[in-house]
Amino acid sequence: MNTKVSIAGVEFKNPVTTASGTFGSGMEYCEFADLNRLGAVTTKGVASVPWPGNPTPRVCEVYGGMLNAIGLQNPGIDVFCKRDIPFLKKFDTKIIVNVCGKTVEEYLEVVERLADEPVDMLEINVSCPNVKEGAIAFGQDADCLFGITKEIKKKAKQPVIMKLSPNVTRIADMAKAAEAGGADAISLINTITGMKIDIERRKFVLANKTGGMSGPAIKPVAVRMVYEASHAVKIPTIGMGGIASYDDAIEFMMAGATMVAVGAANFTNPNTTVEVVNGIEEFMKTHGIEDINEIIGCV
Amino acid sequence: MKMYEEATVVSVKEIAPLIFDMTVSAKSAKEAVPGQFAMIYPKNPSTLLPRPISICEKSDDELRFVFRIAGKGTKEFSTYKKGDLVRILAPLGNGYDINALKGKKVIVTGGGIGIPPMLELLKTLKANGTEVLGIFGYRDSVLFLKEDFEKFGKVYIATEDGSVGTKGNVLDAVKEHDIDFDVICACGPMPMLKAVKNFAGEKGKDAYISLEERMACGVGACLGCVCKTVKKDVHSHVNNARVCTEGPVFDAREVEI
């Protein structure tokens, strides 16, 4: 039975990774989940310098999901290279580093700093809805997305994944723009912009007013977008959005995803990622699937 | 590997309007120290996140939580019956440094739903011979947990409506009784914690305050529950410490509230 998948020449022992921002750099979760069992760990977004993030409250629950407006708090690339990469290298898993920035130059600075680091892939976050400058501005306009992808590909030593926003009119156009810019893969969906109002206090619950929605409630939207995006391009897709169990993961793969990422479900159960890996193996056994690659885009 | 556990409910009762007292039998009780909290996972599938609840009291094999119904999760916990299983992740956070308080004159104070975690603190300080007294602030004459505190010595009360004890807040009670102290440990609403921080600062005394913030993961990964700190935080180096991990108990001098 083969659970290995590969993207841009990088081979993963199984198709399961973590969704950026929900798993730190693995350090906080390594006590709860065996990182050696994961295909890859995708880190929290890292910028060229430390970012303080947004005021609190930054998170709240909504029906079947949650909103977050963390604002990409991160320690910056220097601390990340010194502390987080060596930590992750202790495990038998691939490392995907999520990169954020406010300008093209900032993204490039991080990409160049990572060039000689032992990381396997870069995921470029052009879809965070919670920071005012950069980020999503690059991910909501096909021309901008094409432009930044092209610039990053000129500098990047590792294969590049462009992480797409669902907050667009036509996701297929964005997938095509990333591919045309030279991306090696796409990942989607980032969170869907949402809002919650406290009716007793007549105030927004989040200090940022809006936040990105994640959790089981967004899964059908994510599956549809993964289907549309993956069928619009030849490069592989990493699917995410509300995955909480192995059957969710299988659904995304059948829609066209080569890999899948577990996000908010890590908060509901810190061992979700490993349980998804085990569940996929079990599903393959009971359904006589020899190679996981058989089911990718099979619908 | 660490993991959440399925604790068994021993008892649940309403001790004041909307305030419930739940004891569970849990292996993780053994390691808990005063000021720590547990993540309790609701069963309702429309809820995604665990609820952070402070530990009110502990023994080697039981944890006691006193919480107010604030939403769907706590409402569900209030309906639990003896023998029900409840998923918890505990103990979390730093808790109070009991050794640092030894040999000092300590005030333990709480306001409203910030009162429960101070029970285990008061009890532990008494047990190791620390000179400690409790001052608690309530809205009115519904004095939940007062008798539990009185088992461990003298307790002063302040009420907003003046129906019992000092009329006003816990600091009004400290002033009225002219209480001498070296350290004040506090948990309660933000205006109270700000007042405690300023009061201790003016007197040149130490204050340790227990902060509350909306959380998602409870283990330091999501960066949802940060508070502003004077020094650079250990995680992101941006003066934003995680309440769930570096806290919830902070030296009042080190946080900007």
Coordinates of C-alpha atoms in Angstrom, one line a residue, chain A residues 21 23-24 28-34 44 50-52 56-66 70 73-75 79 83 205 216 264 267-271, chain B residues 1-4 41 44-51 72 87 89 92 213-217 219-226 228 233-238 240 242:
Chain A
G21 CA -1.1 29.3 11.8
F23 CA 0.1 24.5 14.6
G24 CA 2.8 27.1 15.5
E28 CA 3.6 23.5 21.0
Y29 CA 1.9 20.4 19.5
C30 CA 4.8 17.9 19.6
E31 CA 3.7 16.8 23.1
F32 CA 0.3 15.9 21.7
A33 CA 0.9 14.7 18.2
D34 CA 3.8 12.6 16.9
K44 CA 3.0 29.7 11.0
P50 CA 8.9 40.4 14.0
W51 CA 5.3 41.4 13.7
P52 CA 3.2 42.2 16.8
T56 CA -7.3 41.3 21.3
P57 CA -9.9 39.8 21.2
R58 CA -8.3 37.9 18.3
V59 CA -10.5 34.8 18.2
C60 CA -14.1 33.8 18.8
E61 CA -16.3 30.8 18.1
V62 CA -19.1 30.8 15.6
Y63 CA -21.6 28.1 14.7
G64 CA -19.5 25.1 13.4
G65 CA -16.3 27.1 13.3
M66 CA -14.3 30.1 14.5
I70 CA -4.3 37.2 14.8
Q73 CA 2.1 37.8 14.9
N74 CA 5.5 36.1 14.3
P75 CA 9.1 36.4 15.6
V79 CA 14.5 33.8 15.3
R83 CA 15.0 28.3 16.7
V205 CA -16.6 40.6 19.1
P216 CA -16.2 22.4 9.7
A264 CA -8.8 24.6 13.2
F267 CA -7.8 23.1 18.5
T268 CA -10.7 20.7 19.0
N269 CA -8.4 17.7 19.2
P270 CA -4.6 18.3 19.3
N271 CA -4.0 14.8 17.7
Chain B
M1 CA 2.8 11.9 24.5
K2 CA 0.5 14.1 26.5
M3 CA -3.2 13.9 25.8
Y4 CA -6.5 15.2 26.9
Y41 CA -14.3 20.4 25.5
N44 CA -22.1 19.8 21.1
P45 CA -20.8 19.3 17.5
S46 CA -21.6 23.0 16.6
T47 CA -18.9 24.0 19.0
L48 CA -15.3 23.9 17.8
L49 CA -13.2 25.3 20.7
P50 CA -12.6 24.1 24.2
R51 CA -13.5 26.4 27.1
K72 CA -23.2 27.4 24.7
R87 CA -12.9 15.7 27.9
L89 CA -6.8 19.1 29.0
L92 CA -2.4 24.4 31.6
E213 CA -8.4 36.3 27.3
R214 CA -10.3 34.5 24.5
M215 CA -8.4 31.4 23.6
A216 CA -8.5 28.8 20.8
C217 CA -5.8 26.2 21.4
V219 CA -1.3 25.4 24.4
G220 CA 0.5 28.4 22.9
A221 CA 0.2 27.7 19.2
C222 CA -2.5 29.9 17.9
L223 CA -1.4 33.2 19.4
G224 CA -5.0 34.2 20.0
C225 CA -4.8 35.1 23.7
V226 CA -1.9 37.5 24.0
K228 CA 0.9 43.4 26.2
D233 CA 7.9 37.8 25.0
V234 CA 9.7 34.5 24.6
H235 CA 7.7 33.4 21.5
S236 CA 7.6 36.3 19.1
H237 CA 9.8 38.9 20.8
V238 CA 7.1 41.5 20.2
N240 CA 2.9 40.1 23.4
R242 CA 0.6 34.3 25.6

